[in-house]
Short mmCIF file of C-alpha atoms and ligand atoms in Angstrom, two decimals:
data_model
loop_
_atom_site.label_atom_id
_atom_site.label_comp_id
_atom_site.label_asym_id
_atom_site.label_seq_id
_atom_site.Cartn_x
_atom_site.Cartn_y
_atom_site.Cartn_z
CA MET S 23 -14.28 9.34 -30.24
CA ALA S 24 -11.60 9.05 -27.58
CA GLN S 25 -13.21 7.65 -24.47
CA LEU S 26 -11.75 8.63 -21.15
CA ASN S 27 -11.17 6.50 -18.09
CA ASP S 28 -14.32 7.50 -16.22
CA HIS S 29 -13.00 6.02 -13.00
CA TYR S 30 -10.90 9.18 -12.64
CA LEU S 31 -14.12 11.16 -12.34
CA LYS S 32 -14.95 9.33 -9.11
CA LEU S 33 -11.94 10.88 -7.37
CA GLN S 34 -12.76 13.55 -4.85
CA ALA S 35 -12.39 17.00 -6.38
CA GLY S 36 -10.64 18.60 -3.43
CA TYR S 37 -7.60 16.42 -2.92
CA LEU S 38 -6.17 17.02 0.54
CA PHE S 39 -2.95 18.92 -0.17
CA PRO S 40 -4.36 21.31 -2.81
CA GLU S 41 -7.15 22.20 -0.35
CA ILE S 42 -4.56 22.91 2.36
CA GLY S 43 -2.63 25.03 -0.15
CA ARG S 44 -5.74 27.06 -0.99
CA ARG S 45 -6.50 27.81 2.65
CA VAL S 46 -2.89 28.70 3.46
CA ASN S 47 -2.56 30.96 0.42
CA SER S 48 -5.72 32.87 1.15
CA PHE S 49 -4.59 33.33 4.77
CA ILE S 50 -1.20 34.64 3.61
CA GLU S 51 -2.84 37.02 1.14
CA ALA S 52 -4.94 38.46 3.93
CA ASN S 53 -2.03 38.44 6.42
CA PRO S 54 1.13 39.04 4.39
CA ASP S 55 3.29 39.65 7.48
CA ALA S 56 2.33 36.46 9.31
CA ASP S 57 5.26 34.06 9.84
CA VAL S 58 3.55 30.83 8.84
CA ILE S 59 5.30 27.58 9.89
CA ARG S 60 4.41 24.54 7.83
CA LEU S 61 4.30 21.15 9.52
CA GLY S 62 1.97 19.80 6.89
CA ILE S 63 3.24 17.93 3.86
CA GLY S 64 5.64 15.07 4.54
CA ASP S 65 8.68 16.38 2.74
CA VAL S 66 12.19 16.38 4.12
CA THR S 67 14.02 19.67 4.73
CA GLU S 68 17.66 18.81 5.45
CA PRO S 69 20.27 18.69 2.64
CA LEU S 70 21.68 15.44 1.26
CA PRO S 71 24.40 13.72 3.32
CA PRO S 72 27.92 14.59 2.01
CA ALA S 73 28.82 10.94 1.22
CA ILE S 74 25.84 10.82 -1.16
CA VAL S 75 26.68 14.17 -2.77
CA ALA S 76 30.27 13.02 -3.38
CA ALA S 77 29.16 9.73 -4.96
CA MET S 78 26.75 11.56 -7.25
CA HIS S 79 29.45 14.07 -8.30
CA ASP S 80 31.80 11.21 -9.17
CA ALA S 81 29.06 9.51 -11.18
CA VAL S 82 28.36 12.67 -13.16
CA ASP S 83 32.08 12.94 -13.94
CA GLU S 84 32.03 9.35 -15.22
CA MET S 85 29.14 10.25 -17.48
CA GLY S 86 31.17 13.15 -18.88
CA ASN S 87 34.05 10.93 -19.91
CA ARG S 88 33.97 8.79 -23.08
CA ASP S 89 35.60 5.80 -21.37
CA THR S 90 33.19 5.64 -18.48
CA PHE S 91 30.01 7.02 -20.06
CA ARG S 92 26.90 4.82 -19.66
CA GLY S 93 23.68 4.85 -21.63
CA TYR S 94 20.60 2.85 -20.66
CA GLY S 95 21.15 0.79 -17.55
CA PRO S 96 19.30 -2.38 -16.57
CA GLU S 97 15.60 -1.55 -16.05
CA GLN S 98 15.65 -3.44 -12.74
CA GLY S 99 18.56 -1.36 -11.46
CA TYR S 100 22.33 -1.72 -11.39
CA GLU S 101 23.76 -4.77 -9.67
CA PHE S 102 25.83 -2.59 -7.34
CA LEU S 103 22.69 -1.07 -5.83
CA ARG S 104 20.62 -4.25 -5.77
CA ASP S 105 23.53 -6.04 -4.07
CA ALA S 106 23.97 -3.23 -1.53
CA LEU S 107 20.27 -3.41 -0.64
CA ALA S 108 20.19 -7.21 -0.44
CA SER S 109 23.20 -7.34 1.86
CA GLN S 110 22.74 -4.16 3.91
CA ALA S 111 19.05 -3.28 4.00
CA PHE S 112 17.98 -6.89 4.39
CA GLY S 113 20.89 -9.32 4.97
CA ALA S 114 22.37 -7.25 7.80
CA ARG S 115 19.06 -7.67 9.66
CA GLY S 116 19.01 -11.41 9.04
CA VAL S 117 16.39 -11.06 6.30
CA ASP S 118 16.73 -13.29 3.28
CA VAL S 119 16.14 -11.23 0.10
CA SER S 120 18.25 -11.83 -3.02
CA ALA S 121 19.43 -9.03 -5.34
CA ASP S 122 17.31 -10.32 -8.21
CA GLU S 123 14.16 -9.97 -6.09
CA ILE S 124 14.83 -6.21 -5.78
CA PHE S 125 13.55 -3.82 -8.46
CA ILE S 126 15.00 -0.29 -8.35
CA SER S 127 12.55 2.47 -9.24
CA ASP S 128 12.01 6.21 -9.09
CA GLY S 129 9.76 6.12 -6.04
CA SER S 130 7.49 4.16 -3.76
CA LYS S 131 4.54 6.39 -4.55
CA CYS S 132 4.89 5.27 -8.16
CA ASP S 133 5.48 1.63 -7.24
CA THR S 134 2.54 1.32 -4.86
CA GLY S 135 0.33 2.71 -7.63
CA ASN S 136 1.93 0.85 -10.55
CA ILE S 137 1.82 -2.52 -8.81
CA LEU S 138 -1.90 -2.64 -9.59
CA ASP S 139 -1.03 -3.21 -13.27
CA ILE S 140 -0.23 -6.84 -12.56
CA PHE S 141 -3.37 -7.66 -10.58
CA GLY S 142 -6.74 -8.50 -12.06
CA PRO S 143 -9.70 -6.13 -11.89
CA GLY S 144 -11.82 -8.25 -9.57
CA ASN S 145 -9.61 -8.28 -6.49
CA THR S 146 -11.04 -7.16 -3.16
CA VAL S 147 -8.74 -4.59 -1.58
CA ALA S 148 -8.30 -3.65 2.09
CA VAL S 149 -6.75 -0.44 3.38
CA ILE S 150 -6.15 0.87 6.86
CA ASP S 151 -8.22 3.97 7.64
CA PRO S 152 -6.70 6.63 7.93
CA VAL S 153 -4.51 5.83 4.93
CA TYR S 154 -1.82 7.20 2.61
CA PRO S 155 -4.19 8.47 -0.10
CA VAL S 156 -2.19 6.96 -2.99
CA TYR S 157 -3.36 3.41 -2.18
CA VAL S 158 -7.00 4.40 -2.41
CA ASP S 159 -6.84 6.75 -5.38
CA THR S 160 -4.85 4.35 -7.56
CA ASN S 161 -7.43 1.64 -6.93
CA VAL S 162 -10.17 4.09 -7.89
CA MET S 163 -8.30 4.93 -11.11
CA ALA S 164 -7.90 1.23 -11.88
CA GLY S 165 -11.65 0.70 -11.52
CA ARG S 166 -11.41 -1.48 -8.44
CA THR S 167 -13.94 0.56 -6.45
CA GLY S 168 -17.45 1.92 -6.77
CA ASN S 169 -18.34 5.56 -6.22
CA ALA S 170 -17.28 7.84 -3.40
CA THR S 171 -19.56 7.79 -0.40
CA GLY S 172 -20.31 10.96 1.56
CA ASP S 173 -17.67 10.38 4.23
CA GLY S 174 -14.74 10.25 1.82
CA ARG S 175 -14.70 6.48 1.43
CA PHE S 176 -15.28 4.46 -1.73
CA GLU S 177 -17.73 1.64 -2.22
CA GLY S 178 -16.07 -1.72 -2.69
CA LEU S 179 -12.96 -1.11 -0.59
CA VAL S 180 -12.58 -2.78 2.78
CA TYR S 181 -11.62 -0.16 5.39
CA LEU S 182 -9.87 -1.16 8.58
CA PRO S 183 -10.26 1.66 11.11
CA VAL S 184 -7.37 2.47 13.43
CA THR S 185 -8.03 4.92 16.25
CA ALA S 186 -7.00 5.45 19.86
CA GLU S 187 -9.76 2.94 20.79
CA ASN S 188 -7.91 0.02 19.18
CA ASN S 189 -4.53 1.50 19.98
CA PHE S 190 -3.90 1.99 16.24
CA VAL S 191 -3.51 -1.77 15.70
CA ALA S 192 -4.93 -2.60 12.28
CA PRO S 193 -7.75 -5.12 12.76
CA LEU S 194 -7.76 -8.14 10.46
CA PRO S 195 -10.47 -7.93 7.78
CA ASP S 196 -13.73 -9.61 8.81
CA ARG S 197 -13.93 -11.22 5.35
CA PRO S 198 -11.37 -12.60 2.89
CA VAL S 199 -9.57 -9.92 0.89
CA ASP S 200 -7.18 -10.43 -2.02
CA LEU S 201 -4.86 -7.47 -1.54
CA ALA S 202 -4.15 -5.56 1.68
CA TYR S 203 -1.99 -2.46 2.07
CA LEU S 204 0.01 -2.12 5.26
CA CYS S 205 2.25 0.85 5.96
CA TYR S 206 4.61 0.60 8.97
CA PRO S 207 5.86 2.79 10.54
CA ASN S 208 2.58 4.37 9.56
CA ASN S 209 1.88 7.50 7.63
CA PRO S 210 -0.20 9.37 8.83
CA THR S 211 -0.43 8.12 12.43
CA GLY S 212 3.28 7.65 13.14
CA THR S 213 2.49 4.38 14.94
CA VAL S 214 4.20 1.01 14.42
CA ALA S 215 3.17 -2.63 14.15
CA SER S 216 4.56 -5.10 16.66
CA ARG S 217 5.95 -8.46 15.65
CA ASP S 218 2.74 -10.07 16.95
CA THR S 219 0.54 -7.80 14.82
CA LEU S 220 2.59 -8.49 11.70
CA THR S 221 2.60 -12.21 12.44
CA ALA S 222 -1.20 -12.16 12.70
CA TRP S 223 -1.33 -10.43 9.31
CA VAL S 224 1.02 -12.90 7.65
CA ASP S 225 -1.00 -15.79 9.10
CA TYR S 226 -4.21 -14.17 7.85
CA ALA S 227 -2.68 -13.71 4.39
CA ARG S 228 -1.55 -17.34 4.24
CA ALA S 229 -4.97 -18.59 5.35
CA ASN S 230 -6.91 -16.37 2.93
CA ASP S 231 -4.57 -16.35 -0.06
CA THR S 232 -4.07 -12.60 0.34
CA ILE S 233 -1.12 -10.61 -0.97
CA LEU S 234 0.17 -8.01 1.49
CA LEU S 235 1.50 -4.76 0.02
CA PHE S 236 3.87 -3.67 2.76
CA ASP S 237 5.10 -0.06 2.56
CA ALA S 238 8.24 0.33 4.67
CA ALA S 239 9.11 3.89 3.57
CA TYR S 240 9.77 4.87 7.19
CA GLU S 241 11.58 1.76 8.46
CA ALA S 242 14.77 3.76 9.14
CA TYR S 243 12.91 5.67 11.87
CA ILE S 244 12.33 2.58 13.99
CA THR S 245 14.17 3.03 17.29
CA ASP S 246 12.52 0.20 19.26
CA PRO S 247 14.63 -2.95 18.73
CA GLU S 248 11.54 -5.17 19.07
CA ILE S 249 9.79 -3.67 16.04
CA PRO S 250 10.42 -5.44 12.68
CA HIS S 251 11.83 -3.27 9.88
CA SER S 252 10.79 -5.63 7.11
CA ILE S 253 7.72 -7.81 6.66
CA TYR S 254 10.16 -10.59 5.73
CA GLU S 255 11.30 -10.71 9.35
CA ILE S 256 8.05 -12.63 9.86
CA ASP S 257 8.10 -16.37 9.07
CA GLY S 258 6.17 -17.22 5.92
CA ALA S 259 6.02 -13.63 4.65
CA ARG S 260 8.04 -14.41 1.52
CA GLU S 261 5.04 -16.35 0.20
CA VAL S 262 2.51 -13.57 0.78
CA ALA S 263 4.14 -10.14 0.73
CA ILE S 264 5.55 -7.47 -1.54
CA GLU S 265 7.66 -4.83 0.23
CA PHE S 266 8.21 -1.23 -0.86
CA ARG S 267 11.29 0.67 0.29
CA SER S 268 12.23 4.26 -0.51
CA PHE S 269 15.30 6.47 -0.15
CA SER S 270 13.03 9.53 0.19
CA LYS S 271 12.54 9.74 3.92
CA ASN S 272 15.79 8.17 5.11
CA ALA S 273 18.44 9.61 2.77
CA GLY S 274 16.51 12.77 1.86
CA PHE S 275 15.75 11.65 -1.71
CA THR S 276 12.28 13.17 -2.11
CA GLY S 277 13.67 15.39 -4.88
CA ILE S 278 16.35 12.97 -6.14
CA ARG S 279 14.00 9.97 -6.56
CA CYS S 280 15.01 6.40 -5.81
CA ALA S 281 13.16 3.47 -4.25
CA CYS S 282 12.78 -0.27 -4.61
CA THR S 283 10.15 -2.98 -4.64
CA VAL S 284 10.88 -6.49 -3.38
CA ILE S 285 9.07 -9.46 -4.92
CA PRO S 286 10.25 -12.80 -3.53
CA HIS S 287 10.21 -15.77 -5.88
CA GLU S 288 7.93 -17.71 -3.51
CA LEU S 289 5.14 -15.15 -3.98
CA THR S 290 2.48 -16.50 -6.33
CA GLY S 291 -0.90 -15.43 -7.63
CA THR S 292 -3.67 -17.20 -9.51
CA THR S 293 -4.34 -16.92 -13.27
CA ALA S 294 -7.81 -16.95 -14.86
CA THR S 295 -7.35 -20.68 -15.53
CA GLY S 296 -6.54 -21.35 -11.90
CA GLU S 297 -2.82 -21.86 -12.35
CA ARG S 298 -0.47 -20.49 -9.69
CA ILE S 299 2.43 -18.52 -11.06
CA GLU S 300 5.22 -16.33 -9.68
CA VAL S 301 4.33 -12.67 -9.30
CA HIS S 302 8.01 -11.81 -9.85
CA GLY S 303 7.88 -12.57 -13.58
CA LEU S 304 4.89 -10.29 -14.18
CA TRP S 305 6.43 -7.38 -12.31
CA ASN S 306 9.71 -7.90 -14.15
CA ARG S 307 7.81 -7.73 -17.42
CA ARG S 308 5.85 -4.66 -16.38
CA HIS S 309 8.91 -2.85 -15.04
CA SER S 310 11.09 -3.54 -18.09
CA THR S 311 8.31 -2.61 -20.54
CA LYS S 312 7.06 0.60 -18.94
CA PHE S 313 10.16 1.82 -17.11
CA ASN S 314 13.69 2.53 -18.29
CA GLY S 315 15.66 2.61 -15.09
CA VAL S 316 16.75 5.18 -12.54
CA SER S 317 19.60 7.46 -13.61
CA TYR S 318 23.13 6.22 -12.92
CA PRO S 319 24.22 9.15 -10.70
CA VAL S 320 21.11 8.68 -8.56
CA GLN S 321 21.76 4.96 -8.13
CA ARG S 322 25.37 5.72 -7.14
CA GLY S 323 24.02 8.21 -4.60
CA ALA S 324 21.63 5.61 -3.24
CA GLU S 325 24.44 3.07 -3.00
CA ALA S 326 26.47 5.58 -0.99
CA ALA S 327 23.70 5.70 1.60
CA TYR S 328 24.91 2.20 2.54
CA SER S 329 28.65 3.03 2.73
CA SER S 330 29.95 3.36 6.28
CA ASP S 331 30.08 7.17 6.04
CA GLY S 332 26.68 7.17 4.36
CA GLN S 333 25.16 5.04 7.11
CA GLU S 334 26.51 7.33 9.79
CA GLN S 335 25.28 10.47 8.01
CA VAL S 336 21.85 9.01 7.25
CA GLY S 337 21.65 8.00 10.91
CA GLN S 338 22.30 11.61 11.90
CA LEU S 339 19.53 12.85 9.61
CA ILE S 340 17.06 10.40 11.11
CA SER S 341 18.08 11.32 14.64
CA PHE S 342 17.61 14.99 13.82
CA TYR S 343 14.03 14.47 12.63
CA LEU S 344 13.25 12.11 15.51
CA GLU S 345 14.42 14.74 17.97
CA ASN S 346 12.01 17.18 16.29
CA ALA S 347 9.26 14.59 16.71
CA ARG S 348 10.13 14.20 20.38
CA LEU S 349 9.97 17.98 20.93
CA LEU S 350 6.55 18.11 19.26
CA ARG S 351 5.23 15.11 21.15
CA GLU S 352 6.43 16.19 24.59
CA GLY S 353 5.57 19.84 23.98
CA LEU S 354 1.96 18.99 23.18
CA GLU S 355 1.62 16.41 25.94
CA ALA S 356 2.79 19.07 28.39
CA VAL S 357 -0.39 21.05 27.69
CA GLY S 358 -2.65 18.03 27.93
CA ILE S 359 -3.04 17.07 24.29
CA SER S 360 -3.30 13.33 23.52
CA VAL S 361 -0.44 12.49 21.20
CA PHE S 362 0.33 9.28 19.30
CA GLY S 363 3.25 8.22 17.10
CA GLY S 364 6.41 10.28 16.84
CA ILE S 365 8.68 7.72 18.53
CA ASN S 366 9.50 5.40 15.62
CA ALA S 367 8.29 7.75 12.89
CA PRO S 368 8.61 11.39 11.82
CA TYR S 369 4.89 12.04 12.34
CA VAL S 370 2.95 13.02 15.43
CA TRP S 371 -0.78 12.25 15.40
CA LEU S 372 -2.84 14.15 17.91
CA LYS S 373 -6.40 14.21 19.08
CA THR S 374 -7.78 17.67 18.37
CA PRO S 375 -8.14 19.64 21.63
CA GLY S 376 -11.79 20.07 22.63
CA SER S 377 -12.69 17.32 20.14
CA VAL S 378 -13.31 19.84 17.35
CA ASP S 379 -13.37 18.37 13.86
CA SER S 380 -10.09 18.15 11.94
CA TRP S 381 -10.71 21.02 9.49
CA THR S 382 -11.98 23.35 12.22
CA PHE S 383 -8.78 22.70 14.13
CA PHE S 384 -6.77 23.28 10.94
CA ASP S 385 -8.36 26.73 10.57
CA GLN S 386 -7.91 27.61 14.26
CA LEU S 387 -4.26 26.64 14.17
CA LEU S 388 -3.66 28.62 10.99
CA GLN S 389 -5.60 31.73 12.03
CA GLN S 390 -4.53 31.90 15.65
CA ALA S 391 -1.04 30.36 15.70
CA HIS S 392 0.02 30.65 12.05
CA LEU S 393 0.82 26.92 12.00
CA VAL S 394 -0.03 24.50 9.21
CA GLY S 395 -0.67 20.81 9.84
CA THR S 396 -2.74 18.17 8.11
CA PRO S 397 -6.36 17.43 9.07
CA GLY S 398 -6.73 13.75 9.98
CA SER S 399 -10.02 13.46 8.13
CA GLY S 400 -8.12 14.11 4.88
CA PHE S 401 -6.57 10.65 5.30
CA GLY S 402 -9.88 8.87 5.79
CA ALA S 403 -13.11 8.84 7.75
CA SER S 404 -11.46 7.37 10.85
CA GLY S 405 -8.97 10.25 10.90
CA GLU S 406 -11.76 12.67 11.82
CA GLY S 407 -10.97 14.37 15.12
CA TYR S 408 -7.24 13.83 14.63
CA PHE S 409 -4.45 15.96 13.21
CA ARG S 410 -1.00 15.19 11.79
CA LEU S 411 2.17 17.18 12.42
CA SER S 412 5.33 16.40 10.52
CA ALA S 413 8.76 16.52 12.14
CA PHE S 414 10.38 17.48 8.84
CA ASN S 415 11.47 21.03 9.59
CA SER S 416 14.30 23.07 11.12
CA ARG S 417 14.84 22.84 14.89
CA GLU S 418 14.03 26.55 15.27
CA ASN S 419 10.70 26.16 13.49
CA VAL S 420 9.77 23.12 15.54
CA GLN S 421 10.59 24.89 18.81
CA GLU S 422 8.64 27.96 17.75
CA ALA S 423 5.71 25.77 16.66
CA VAL S 424 5.64 24.11 20.07
CA ARG S 425 5.60 27.52 21.79
CA ARG S 426 2.70 28.71 19.65
CA PHE S 427 0.80 25.47 20.16
CA GLN S 428 1.16 25.79 23.90
CA GLN S 429 -0.05 29.40 23.84
CA LEU S 430 -3.05 28.45 21.74
CA VAL S 431 -4.13 25.62 24.01
CA ALA S 432 -3.23 27.20 27.37
C1 PLP P 7 6.78 9.47 1.45
C2 PLP P 7 6.14 8.16 1.33
C3 PLP P 7 6.58 7.23 0.38
C4 PLP P 7 7.77 7.51 -0.49
O1 PLP P 7 7.39 7.87 -1.75
P1 PLP P 7 8.50 8.18 -2.84
O2 PLP P 7 7.72 8.14 -4.11
O3 PLP P 7 9.52 7.08 -2.77
O4 PLP P 7 9.07 9.53 -2.54
C5 PLP P 7 5.95 6.00 0.31
N1 PLP P 7 4.94 5.70 1.13
C6 PLP P 7 4.50 6.55 2.06
C7 PLP P 7 3.40 6.13 2.95
C8 PLP P 7 5.07 7.81 2.17
O5 PLP P 7 4.63 8.66 3.10
#
């Protein structure tokens, strides 16, 4: 008898994005001529920067030539890419991360889920609420939670609510936790963490022997020079934090797939016998056993994101999406909607007008304005009464969406 992992059965049946898809499809079936604009799922829309395309073409040509063909690469990633990240993504900002602390992978979604492999089953886990659903669901799958409660939470997880009332600053847990996920700039709220907030978290982690899982997928969107891009900009973070970086949202790699996880050598955890050992060695073992590396052309493309042309072109992409975010933010504020985020992130988080619940607002927006966004409650109980709009779209669509929004609310 093949027994299944019953923890999977605890997961909520209607995962957020499939439910959105169902509602949008049934609306389109009933209204085939409606011009529906989607500002829902966080996927980029603009094509790859030319410097990246050229590097990938060259790499494919190398693979087609006997003299330059390559088979399996190092599981941890090619030196050229790890070096580029160490010097450009980190070193250039004064952050000390060595190439051998960087593990190249096929995505941060995968890494933030897979990282749980190397942690024991008994850890207490904290998440910010609302939250990127991957952190919660992968802990459910790994058996680190109890059952779902009625409001979309799971027993056993420590939820840290962020709302307009606390200015979206993640409160420190009121009890010791072993693992804590932080995502800044934040998906879904589009808000950022100040240096003081991150310092408080690093101090908390050092005092409580917590490991911080810091997801920096959106760091390239930070425009405020006072906001840290990396958790390692905070003193002492190398002893308590893992950082996840992705090429998806900066270089447009959502379909190409490349990311990295940073595990500093100073980061340690405790074994069953009470010994402290480096986390790096376990992740290295996990990564090289269960993963066989990102394809060579993709890693060359990722490297090109850090060439001088690549940097300029990636910068233009980011500016384009941030301008969309500004148009959304200011367009909604102009009709009296409370708007958060959207300055250092490609997401705008708004309070639903008239304080209707998130799904009611979703349906109103779809039916009356033919716009699709994401209900805040889908990201967690504290997201109820909020709504997320993504800036990943064409300028024309964003401008049209703002017009329709204003008509709906006016
Ligand atoms: C998009 C996103 C990622 C990136 O995931 P990839 O698997 O690298 O595409 C990571 N974290 C958050 C919070 C995201 O929104």
